[in-house]
Amino acid sequence: MATLLAATLASAALKKGEVVPAFSAEDLRGEQHSSQEWRGRRTLLVVLTDKDGGEAMRRWFDEAAAQRVPDSVHRASLLSFKLPFFVGLGTVREKARKKVPESAWSDTWLDKNGDMGKRLSLPSSRMPYAFALDEQGRVLAAVHGEVDSPEAKALLELLTRP
């Protein structure tokens, strides 16, 4: 049942060969960025659409990116939550800073309204979405699930190829 659910949710996400749509967001330092920045290099993009999925997202970077992806591959994360109006972006940023290593603050973008997740057609889920992007920002592979799944291993393998 969980596999079927993951496959169903992933079917709404970006597909192989599609280009990541243009959008902008602030990083954990408060600086503005654009998705166009990922052009010109391969990128591992991990997206979290539920505030309670942080541990699963951290495993993507601690267990996968750090150990199986070459340093030449850019690592980026998006935190796209649908939070109540009374929760400010500054509050979200401060909480995220406590969980994300400072060296990754510039590559961790967030929005508290869920707009980036919507732009990428990603439903809310505690399970992260991971994308392998080529140098033109096209999706090489997409996974909605744990980093130790066979699909995740295949995605990471794509990022190691020249």
CSV table of N, CA and C in Angstrom, one decimal:
chain,number,residue,atom,x,y,z
A,1,MET,N,0.8,-1.2,0.0
A,1,MET,CA,0.0,0.0,0.0
A,1,MET,C,0.9,1.3,0.0
A,2,ALA,N,1.9,1.3,0.8
A,2,ALA,CA,2.8,2.5,0.9
A,2,ALA,C,3.5,2.7,-0.5
A,3,THR,N,3.9,1.6,-1.2
A,3,THR,CA,4.5,1.8,-2.5
A,3,THR,C,3.5,2.4,-3.5
A,4,LEU,N,2.3,1.9,-3.4
A,4,LEU,CA,1.3,2.4,-4.3
A,4,LEU,C,1.0,3.9,-4.1
A,5,LEU,N,1.0,4.3,-2.8
A,5,LEU,CA,0.7,5.7,-2.4
A,5,LEU,C,1.9,6.5,-2.9
A,6,ALA,N,3.1,6.1,-2.7
A,6,ALA,CA,4.3,6.8,-3.2
A,6,ALA,C,4.3,7.0,-4.7
A,7,ALA,N,3.9,5.9,-5.4
A,7,ALA,CA,3.9,6.0,-6.8
A,7,ALA,C,2.8,7.0,-7.3
A,8,THR,N,1.7,7.0,-6.6
A,8,THR,CA,0.6,7.9,-7.0
A,8,THR,C,1.0,9.3,-6.7
A,9,LEU,N,1.6,9.6,-5.6
A,9,LEU,CA,2.0,11.0,-5.3
A,9,LEU,C,3.1,11.4,-6.2
A,10,ALA,N,4.0,10.6,-6.5
A,10,ALA,CA,5.1,11.0,-7.4
A,10,ALA,C,4.6,11.2,-8.8
A,11,SER,N,3.5,10.6,-9.2
A,11,SER,CA,3.0,10.8,-10.6
A,11,SER,C,2.6,12.3,-10.8
A,12,ALA,N,2.3,13.0,-9.7
A,12,ALA,CA,1.9,14.4,-9.9
A,12,ALA,C,3.1,15.3,-10.0
A,13,ALA,N,4.3,14.8,-9.7
A,13,ALA,CA,5.5,15.6,-9.7
A,13,ALA,C,6.1,15.8,-11.1
A,14,LEU,N,7.1,16.5,-11.2
A,14,LEU,CA,7.8,16.7,-12.5
A,14,LEU,C,8.3,15.4,-13.0
A,15,LYS,N,8.2,15.2,-14.3
A,15,LYS,CA,8.6,13.9,-15.0
A,15,LYS,C,9.9,14.0,-15.6
A,16,LYS,N,10.5,12.9,-15.9
A,16,LYS,CA,11.8,12.8,-16.6
A,16,LYS,C,11.7,13.6,-17.9
A,17,GLY,N,12.7,14.5,-18.1
A,17,GLY,CA,12.8,15.3,-19.3
A,17,GLY,C,12.2,16.7,-19.2
A,18,GLU,N,11.3,16.9,-18.2
A,18,GLU,CA,10.7,18.2,-18.0
A,18,GLU,C,11.8,19.1,-17.3
A,19,VAL,N,11.6,20.4,-17.7
A,19,VAL,CA,12.5,21.4,-17.1
A,19,VAL,C,11.9,22.0,-15.8
A,20,VAL,N,12.7,22.2,-14.8
A,20,VAL,CA,12.1,22.8,-13.6
A,20,VAL,C,11.6,24.2,-13.9
A,21,PRO,N,10.4,24.5,-13.5
A,21,PRO,CA,9.8,25.8,-13.8
A,21,PRO,C,10.6,26.9,-13.1
A,22,ALA,N,10.5,28.1,-13.7
A,22,ALA,CA,11.2,29.2,-13.0
A,22,ALA,C,10.4,29.7,-11.8
A,23,PHE,N,11.1,29.9,-10.7
A,23,PHE,CA,10.6,30.5,-9.5
A,23,PHE,C,11.7,31.1,-8.7
A,24,SER,N,11.4,31.9,-7.8
A,24,SER,CA,12.4,32.5,-6.9
A,24,SER,C,11.9,32.3,-5.4
A,25,ALA,N,13.0,32.3,-4.6
A,25,ALA,CA,12.7,32.1,-3.1
A,25,ALA,C,13.9,32.7,-2.3
A,26,GLU,N,13.6,32.9,-1.1
A,26,GLU,CA,14.7,33.3,-0.2
A,26,GLU,C,15.4,32.1,0.5
A,27,ASP,N,16.7,32.2,0.7
A,27,ASP,CA,17.4,31.2,1.4
A,27,ASP,C,17.4,31.4,2.9
A,28,LEU,N,18.1,30.6,3.7
A,28,LEU,CA,18.0,30.7,5.1
A,28,LEU,C,18.8,31.9,5.6
A,29,ARG,N,19.5,32.6,4.8
A,29,ARG,CA,20.2,33.9,5.1
A,29,ARG,C,19.3,35.1,4.8
A,30,GLY,N,18.2,34.8,4.1
A,30,GLY,CA,17.3,35.9,3.7
A,30,GLY,C,17.6,36.5,2.3
A,31,GLU,N,18.5,35.9,1.6
A,31,GLU,CA,18.9,36.3,0.3
A,31,GLU,C,18.0,35.7,-0.8
A,32,GLN,N,17.7,36.5,-1.8
A,32,GLN,CA,16.8,36.0,-2.9
A,32,GLN,C,17.6,35.2,-3.9
A,33,HIS,N,16.9,34.1,-4.4
A,33,HIS,CA,17.5,33.2,-5.4
A,33,HIS,C,16.5,32.9,-6.5
A,34,SER,N,17.0,32.4,-7.6
A,34,SER,CA,16.1,31.9,-8.7
A,34,SER,C,16.5,30.5,-9.1
A,35,SER,N,15.5,29.7,-9.5
A,35,SER,CA,15.7,28.3,-9.9
A,35,SER,C,16.7,28.3,-11.1
A,36,GLN,N,16.8,29.4,-11.8
A,36,GLN,CA,17.7,29.4,-13.0
A,36,GLN,C,19.2,29.2,-12.6
A,37,GLU,N,19.5,29.4,-11.3
A,37,GLU,CA,20.8,29.3,-10.8
A,37,GLU,C,21.3,27.8,-10.9
A,38,TRP,N,20.5,26.9,-11.0
A,38,TRP,CA,20.9,25.5,-11.1
A,38,TRP,C,21.3,25.1,-12.5
A,39,ARG,N,21.1,26.0,-13.5
A,39,ARG,CA,21.6,25.7,-14.9
A,39,ARG,C,23.1,25.7,-14.9
A,40,GLY,N,23.6,24.9,-15.7
A,40,GLY,CA,25.1,24.8,-15.9
A,40,GLY,C,25.8,23.8,-15.1
A,41,ARG,N,25.0,23.1,-14.2
A,41,ARG,CA,25.6,22.0,-13.4
A,41,ARG,C,24.6,21.0,-13.0
A,42,ARG,N,25.0,19.8,-12.8
A,42,ARG,CA,24.0,18.8,-12.3
A,42,ARG,C,23.7,19.2,-10.8
A,43,THR,N,22.4,18.9,-10.5
A,43,THR,CA,21.9,19.2,-9.2
A,43,THR,C,21.1,18.1,-8.6
A,44,LEU,N,21.3,17.9,-7.3
A,44,LEU,CA,20.5,17.0,-6.5
A,44,LEU,C,19.5,18.0,-5.8
A,45,LEU,N,18.3,18.0,-6.1
A,45,LEU,CA,17.3,18.8,-5.5
A,45,LEU,C,16.4,18.0,-4.6
A,46,VAL,N,16.3,18.3,-3.4
A,46,VAL,CA,15.4,17.6,-2.4
A,46,VAL,C,14.4,18.6,-1.9
A,47,VAL,N,13.1,18.3,-2.0
A,47,VAL,CA,12.0,19.2,-1.7
A,47,VAL,C,11.2,18.5,-0.5
A,48,LEU,N,11.0,19.4,0.5
A,48,LEU,CA,10.1,18.9,1.6
A,48,LEU,C,8.9,19.8,1.6
A,49,THR,N,7.7,19.1,1.6
A,49,THR,CA,6.4,19.9,1.6
A,49,THR,C,5.6,19.7,2.9
A,50,ASP,N,6.2,19.1,3.9
A,50,ASP,CA,5.6,19.0,5.2
A,50,ASP,C,6.6,19.3,6.3
A,51,LYS,N,6.2,20.1,7.2
A,51,LYS,CA,7.2,20.6,8.3
A,51,LYS,C,7.7,19.4,9.1
A,52,ASP,N,7.0,18.3,9.1
A,52,ASP,CA,7.4,17.2,10.0
A,52,ASP,C,8.3,16.1,9.2
A,53,GLY,N,8.8,16.5,8.1
A,53,GLY,CA,9.6,15.5,7.3
A,53,GLY,C,11.1,15.8,7.3
A,54,GLY,N,11.5,16.6,8.3
A,54,GLY,CA,12.9,17.0,8.3
A,54,GLY,C,13.9,15.8,8.4
A,55,GLU,N,13.6,14.8,9.2
A,55,GLU,CA,14.6,13.7,9.4
A,55,GLU,C,14.8,12.9,8.1
A,56,ALA,N,13.7,12.7,7.4
A,56,ALA,CA,13.8,12.0,6.1
A,56,ALA,C,14.6,12.8,5.1
A,57,MET,N,14.4,14.1,5.1
A,57,MET,CA,15.2,15.0,4.2
A,57,MET,C,16.6,15.0,4.6
A,58,ARG,N,16.9,15.0,5.9
A,58,ARG,CA,18.3,15.1,6.4
A,58,ARG,C,19.1,13.8,5.9
A,59,ARG,N,18.4,12.7,5.9
A,59,ARG,CA,19.0,11.4,5.4
A,59,ARG,C,19.4,11.5,4.0
A,60,TRP,N,18.7,12.2,3.2
A,60,TRP,CA,19.0,12.4,1.7
A,60,TRP,C,20.4,13.1,1.6
A,61,PHE,N,20.7,14.0,2.5
A,61,PHE,CA,21.9,14.7,2.4
A,61,PHE,C,23.0,14.0,3.2
A,62,ASP,N,22.7,13.5,4.4
A,62,ASP,CA,23.8,12.9,5.2
A,62,ASP,C,24.2,11.5,4.7
A,63,GLU,N,23.2,10.7,4.2
A,63,GLU,CA,23.5,9.4,3.8
A,63,GLU,C,23.7,9.3,2.3
A,64,ALA,N,23.2,10.1,1.5
A,64,ALA,CA,23.3,10.0,0.1
A,64,ALA,C,24.3,11.0,-0.5
A,65,ALA,N,23.9,12.3,-0.4
A,65,ALA,CA,24.8,13.3,-1.1
A,65,ALA,C,26.2,13.3,-0.6
A,66,ALA,N,26.4,13.2,0.7
A,66,ALA,CA,27.7,13.2,1.3
A,66,ALA,C,28.5,12.0,1.0
A,67,GLN,N,27.9,10.9,0.8
A,67,GLN,CA,28.6,9.6,0.6
A,67,GLN,C,28.7,9.1,-0.9
A,68,ARG,N,27.6,9.5,-1.7
A,68,ARG,CA,27.5,8.8,-3.0
A,68,ARG,C,27.5,9.8,-4.2
A,69,VAL,N,27.5,11.1,-3.9
A,69,VAL,CA,27.4,12.1,-5.0
A,69,VAL,C,28.7,12.9,-5.0
A,70,PRO,N,29.3,13.0,-6.2
A,70,PRO,CA,30.5,13.8,-6.3
A,70,PRO,C,30.4,15.2,-5.9
A,71,ASP,N,31.4,15.8,-5.4
A,71,ASP,CA,31.4,17.2,-5.0
A,71,ASP,C,31.0,18.2,-6.2
A,72,SER,N,31.2,17.7,-7.4
A,72,SER,CA,30.9,18.6,-8.6
A,72,SER,C,29.3,18.7,-8.7
A,73,VAL,N,28.6,17.9,-8.1
A,73,VAL,CA,27.1,18.0,-8.1
A,73,VAL,C,26.6,18.9,-7.1
A,74,HIS,N,25.8,19.9,-7.5
A,74,HIS,CA,25.3,20.9,-6.6
A,74,HIS,C,24.2,20.3,-5.8
A,75,ARG,N,24.1,20.6,-4.5
A,75,ARG,CA,23.0,20.1,-3.6
A,75,ARG,C,22.1,21.3,-3.3
A,76,ALA,N,20.9,21.1,-3.4
A,76,ALA,CA,19.9,22.2,-3.1
A,76,ALA,C,18.7,21.6,-2.4
A,77,SER,N,18.1,22.4,-1.5
A,77,SER,CA,16.9,21.9,-0.9
A,77,SER,C,15.9,23.0,-0.8
A,78,LEU,N,14.6,22.6,-1.0
A,78,LEU,CA,13.5,23.5,-0.9
A,78,LEU,C,12.6,23.1,0.3
A,79,LEU,N,12.2,24.0,1.1
A,79,LEU,CA,11.3,23.8,2.2
A,79,LEU,C,10.0,24.6,1.8
A,80,SER,N,9.0,23.9,1.4
A,80,SER,CA,7.8,24.5,0.9
A,80,SER,C,6.6,24.0,1.7
A,81,PHE,N,6.2,24.9,2.7
A,81,PHE,CA,5.2,24.5,3.7
A,81,PHE,C,3.9,25.4,3.5
A,82,LYS,N,2.8,24.8,3.9
A,82,LYS,CA,1.6,25.6,3.9
A,82,LYS,C,1.3,25.8,5.4
A,83,LEU,N,1.8,27.0,5.9
A,83,LEU,CA,1.6,27.3,7.3
A,83,LEU,C,0.6,28.4,7.6
A,84,PRO,N,0.1,28.5,8.8
A,84,PRO,CA,-0.9,29.6,9.0
A,84,PRO,C,-0.4,31.0,8.8
A,85,PHE,N,-1.3,31.9,8.5
A,85,PHE,CA,-0.8,33.3,8.3
A,85,PHE,C,-0.1,33.9,9.4
A,86,PHE,N,-0.3,33.5,10.6
A,86,PHE,CA,0.3,34.1,11.8
A,86,PHE,C,1.8,33.6,12.1
A,87,VAL,N,2.2,32.7,11.3
A,87,VAL,CA,3.6,32.2,11.4
A,87,VAL,C,4.4,32.9,10.3
A,88,GLY,N,5.3,33.8,10.8
A,88,GLY,CA,6.1,34.6,9.9
A,88,GLY,C,7.3,33.9,9.3
A,89,LEU,N,7.7,34.4,8.1
A,89,LEU,CA,8.9,33.8,7.4
A,89,LEU,C,10.1,33.8,8.3
A,90,GLY,N,10.3,34.8,9.1
A,90,GLY,CA,11.5,34.9,10.0
A,90,GLY,C,11.4,33.8,11.0
A,91,THR,N,10.3,33.4,11.5
A,91,THR,CA,10.2,32.3,12.5
A,91,THR,C,10.5,31.0,11.8
A,92,VAL,N,10.0,30.8,10.6
A,92,VAL,CA,10.3,29.6,9.9
A,92,VAL,C,11.8,29.5,9.6
A,93,ARG,N,12.4,30.6,9.2
A,93,ARG,CA,13.8,30.7,8.9
A,93,ARG,C,14.7,30.3,10.1
A,94,GLU,N,14.3,30.9,11.2
A,94,GLU,CA,15.1,30.6,12.5
A,94,GLU,C,15.0,29.2,12.9
A,95,LYS,N,13.8,28.6,12.8
A,95,LYS,CA,13.7,27.2,13.1
A,95,LYS,C,14.5,26.3,12.2
A,96,ALA,N,14.5,26.6,10.9
A,96,ALA,CA,15.2,25.8,9.9
A,96,ALA,C,16.7,26.0,10.1
A,97,ARG,N,17.2,27.1,10.5
A,97,ARG,CA,18.6,27.4,10.8
A,97,ARG,C,19.1,26.4,11.9
A,98,LYS,N,18.3,26.1,12.8
A,98,LYS,CA,18.7,25.2,13.9
A,98,LYS,C,18.9,23.8,13.5
A,99,LYS,N,18.3,23.4,12.3
A,99,LYS,CA,18.4,22.1,11.8
A,99,LYS,C,19.3,21.9,10.7
A,100,VAL,N,19.6,23.0,9.9
A,100,VAL,CA,20.4,22.9,8.7
A,100,VAL,C,21.8,23.4,9.0
A,101,PRO,N,22.8,22.7,8.6
A,101,PRO,CA,24.2,23.2,8.8
A,101,PRO,C,24.4,24.5,8.1
A,102,GLU,N,25.1,25.4,8.8
A,102,GLU,CA,25.3,26.8,8.2
A,102,GLU,C,25.9,26.8,6.8
A,103,SER,N,26.7,25.8,6.5
A,103,SER,CA,27.3,25.7,5.2
A,103,SER,C,26.3,25.5,4.1
A,104,ALA,N,25.1,25.1,4.5
A,104,ALA,CA,24.0,24.8,3.5
A,104,ALA,C,22.9,25.9,3.5
A,105,TRP,N,23.0,26.9,4.3
A,105,TRP,CA,22.0,27.9,4.4
A,105,TRP,C,21.7,28.6,3.0
A,106,SER,N,22.7,28.9,2.2
A,106,SER,CA,22.5,29.5,0.9
A,106,SER,C,21.8,28.6,-0.1
A,107,ASP,N,21.9,27.3,0.1
A,107,ASP,CA,21.3,26.4,-0.8
A,107,ASP,C,20.0,25.8,-0.3
A,108,THR,N,19.5,26.3,0.8
A,108,THR,CA,18.3,25.9,1.4
A,108,THR,C,17.3,27.0,1.3
A,109,TRP,N,16.3,26.9,0.4
A,109,TRP,CA,15.3,27.9,0.1
A,109,TRP,C,14.0,27.5,0.8
A,110,LEU,N,13.3,28.6,1.1
A,110,LEU,CA,12.0,28.2,1.8
A,110,LEU,C,10.9,29.2,1.5
A,111,ASP,N,9.7,28.7,1.6
A,111,ASP,CA,8.5,29.5,1.6
A,111,ASP,C,7.5,28.9,2.5
A,112,LYS,N,6.8,29.7,3.2
A,112,LYS,CA,5.8,29.3,4.2
A,112,LYS,C,4.4,29.1,3.7
A,113,ASN,N,4.2,29.5,2.4
A,113,ASN,CA,2.9,29.4,1.8
A,113,ASN,C,2.7,28.2,0.9
A,114,GLY,N,3.7,27.4,0.7
A,114,GLY,CA,3.6,26.2,-0.1
A,114,GLY,C,3.7,26.5,-1.6
A,115,ASP,N,4.0,27.8,-2.0
A,115,ASP,CA,4.0,28.2,-3.4
A,115,ASP,C,5.0,27.4,-4.3
A,116,MET,N,6.2,27.1,-3.8
A,116,MET,CA,7.2,26.4,-4.6
A,116,MET,C,6.7,25.0,-4.8
A,117,GLY,N,6.2,24.3,-3.8
A,117,GLY,CA,5.6,23.0,-3.9
A,117,GLY,C,4.5,22.9,-5.0
A,118,LYS,N,3.7,23.9,-5.0
A,118,LYS,CA,2.6,24.0,-6.0
A,118,LYS,C,3.2,24.2,-7.4
A,119,ARG,N,4.2,25.1,-7.5
A,119,ARG,CA,4.8,25.4,-8.8
A,119,ARG,C,5.4,24.1,-9.3
A,120,LEU,N,5.9,23.2,-8.5
A,120,LEU,CA,6.5,21.9,-8.9
A,120,LEU,C,5.5,20.8,-8.9
A,121,SER,N,4.2,21.1,-8.7
A,121,SER,CA,3.1,20.1,-8.7
A,121,SER,C,3.3,19.0,-7.6
A,122,LEU,N,3.8,19.4,-6.4
A,122,LEU,CA,4.1,18.4,-5.4
A,122,LEU,C,3.0,18.5,-4.3
A,123,PRO,N,2.3,17.5,-4.0
A,123,PRO,CA,1.3,17.5,-2.9
A,123,PRO,C,2.1,17.5,-1.6
A,124,SER,N,1.5,17.9,-0.5
A,124,SER,CA,2.1,17.9,0.8
A,124,SER,C,2.3,16.4,1.2
A,125,SER,N,3.5,16.2,1.8
A,125,SER,CA,3.9,14.9,2.2
A,125,SER,C,5.1,15.0,3.2
A,126,ARG,N,5.1,14.1,4.2
A,126,ARG,CA,6.2,14.1,5.1
A,126,ARG,C,7.5,13.4,4.4
A,127,MET,N,7.2,12.7,3.3
A,127,MET,CA,8.3,12.1,2.6
A,127,MET,C,8.9,13.1,1.6
A,128,PRO,N,10.2,13.2,1.6
A,128,PRO,CA,10.8,14.2,0.6
A,128,PRO,C,10.6,13.7,-0.8
A,129,TYR,N,10.7,14.7,-1.7
A,129,TYR,CA,10.8,14.5,-3.2
A,129,TYR,C,12.2,14.8,-3.5
A,130,ALA,N,12.8,13.9,-4.3
A,130,ALA,CA,14.2,14.2,-4.8
A,130,ALA,C,14.2,14.1,-6.3
A,131,PHE,N,15.0,15.1,-6.9
A,131,PHE,CA,15.2,15.2,-8.3
A,131,PHE,C,16.6,15.2,-8.7
A,132,ALA,N,17.0,14.5,-9.7
A,132,ALA,CA,18.3,14.6,-10.3
A,132,ALA,C,18.1,15.5,-11.5
A,133,LEU,N,18.8,16.7,-11.5
A,133,LEU,CA,18.7,17.6,-12.6
A,133,LEU,C,19.9,17.6,-13.5
A,134,ASP,N,19.8,17.7,-14.8
A,134,ASP,CA,21.0,17.9,-15.6
A,134,ASP,C,21.4,19.3,-15.7
A,135,GLU,N,22.4,19.6,-16.5
A,135,GLU,CA,22.9,21.0,-16.6
A,135,GLU,C,22.0,22.0,-17.2
A,136,GLN,N,20.9,21.6,-17.9
A,136,GLN,CA,19.9,22.5,-18.4
A,136,GLN,C,18.7,22.6,-17.5
A,137,GLY,N,18.7,22.0,-16.3
A,137,GLY,CA,17.6,22.0,-15.4
A,137,GLY,C,16.5,21.0,-15.7
A,138,ARG,N,16.8,20.1,-16.6
A,138,ARG,CA,15.8,19.0,-16.9
A,138,ARG,C,15.9,17.9,-15.9
A,139,VAL,N,14.8,17.3,-15.6
A,139,VAL,CA,14.7,16.1,-14.7
A,139,VAL,C,15.3,14.9,-15.3
A,140,LEU,N,16.3,14.3,-14.7
A,140,LEU,CA,16.9,13.0,-15.1
A,140,LEU,C,16.1,11.9,-14.5
A,141,ALA,N,15.7,12.1,-13.2
A,141,ALA,CA,15.0,11.1,-12.4
A,141,ALA,C,14.3,11.8,-11.3
A,142,ALA,N,13.2,11.2,-10.8
A,142,ALA,CA,12.5,11.8,-9.6
A,142,ALA,C,12.1,10.6,-8.7
A,143,VAL,N,12.2,10.9,-7.4
A,143,VAL,CA,11.8,9.9,-6.4
A,143,VAL,C,11.0,10.6,-5.3
A,144,HIS,N,10.0,9.9,-4.9
A,144,HIS,CA,9.3,10.4,-3.7
A,144,HIS,C,9.4,9.3,-2.7
A,145,GLY,N,10.3,9.4,-1.8
A,145,GLY,CA,10.5,8.3,-0.8
A,145,GLY,C,11.9,8.4,-0.1
A,146,GLU,N,12.2,7.3,0.6
A,146,GLU,CA,13.4,7.2,1.4
A,146,GLU,C,14.6,7.1,0.5
A,147,VAL,N,15.7,7.5,1.1
A,147,VAL,CA,17.0,7.6,0.4
A,147,VAL,C,17.5,6.2,0.1
A,148,ASP,N,17.1,5.2,0.9
A,148,ASP,CA,17.6,3.8,0.7
A,148,ASP,C,16.8,3.0,-0.2
A,149,SER,N,15.8,3.5,-0.9
A,149,SER,CA,15.0,2.8,-1.8
A,149,SER,C,15.8,2.5,-3.1
A,150,PRO,N,15.5,1.4,-3.9
A,150,PRO,CA,16.2,1.2,-5.1
A,150,PRO,C,16.0,2.3,-6.1
A,151,GLU,N,14.9,3.0,-6.1
A,151,GLU,CA,14.7,4.2,-7.0
A,151,GLU,C,15.6,5.3,-6.6
A,152,ALA,N,15.8,5.5,-5.3
A,152,ALA,CA,16.8,6.6,-4.9
A,152,ALA,C,18.2,6.3,-5.3
A,153,LYS,N,18.6,5.0,-5.1
A,153,LYS,CA,19.9,4.6,-5.5
A,153,LYS,C,20.2,4.8,-7.0
A,154,ALA,N,19.1,4.5,-7.8
A,154,ALA,CA,19.3,4.8,-9.3
A,154,ALA,C,19.4,6.2,-9.6
A,155,LEU,N,18.6,7.1,-8.9
A,155,LEU,CA,18.7,8.5,-9.1
A,155,LEU,C,20.1,9.0,-8.7
A,156,LEU,N,20.6,8.6,-7.6
A,156,LEU,CA,22.0,9.0,-7.2
A,156,LEU,C,23.0,8.6,-8.2
A,157,GLU,N,22.8,7.4,-8.7
A,157,GLU,CA,23.8,6.9,-9.7
A,157,GLU,C,23.8,7.7,-11.0
A,158,LEU,N,22.7,8.3,-11.4
A,158,LEU,CA,22.6,9.2,-12.5
A,158,LEU,C,23.5,10.4,-12.3
A,159,LEU,N,23.5,10.9,-11.1
A,159,LEU,CA,24.3,12.1,-10.8
A,159,LEU,C,25.8,11.8,-10.8
A,160,THR,N,26.2,10.6,-10.7
A,160,THR,CA,27.6,10.3,-10.7
A,160,THR,C,28.2,10.1,-12.1
A,161,ARG,N,27.4,10.0,-13.1
A,161,ARG,CA,27.8,9.8,-14.4
A,161,ARG,C,28.3,11.1,-15.0
A,162,PRO,N,29.3,11.0,-15.9
A,162,PRO,CA,29.8,12.2,-16.6
A,162,PRO,C,28.8,12.8,-17.5
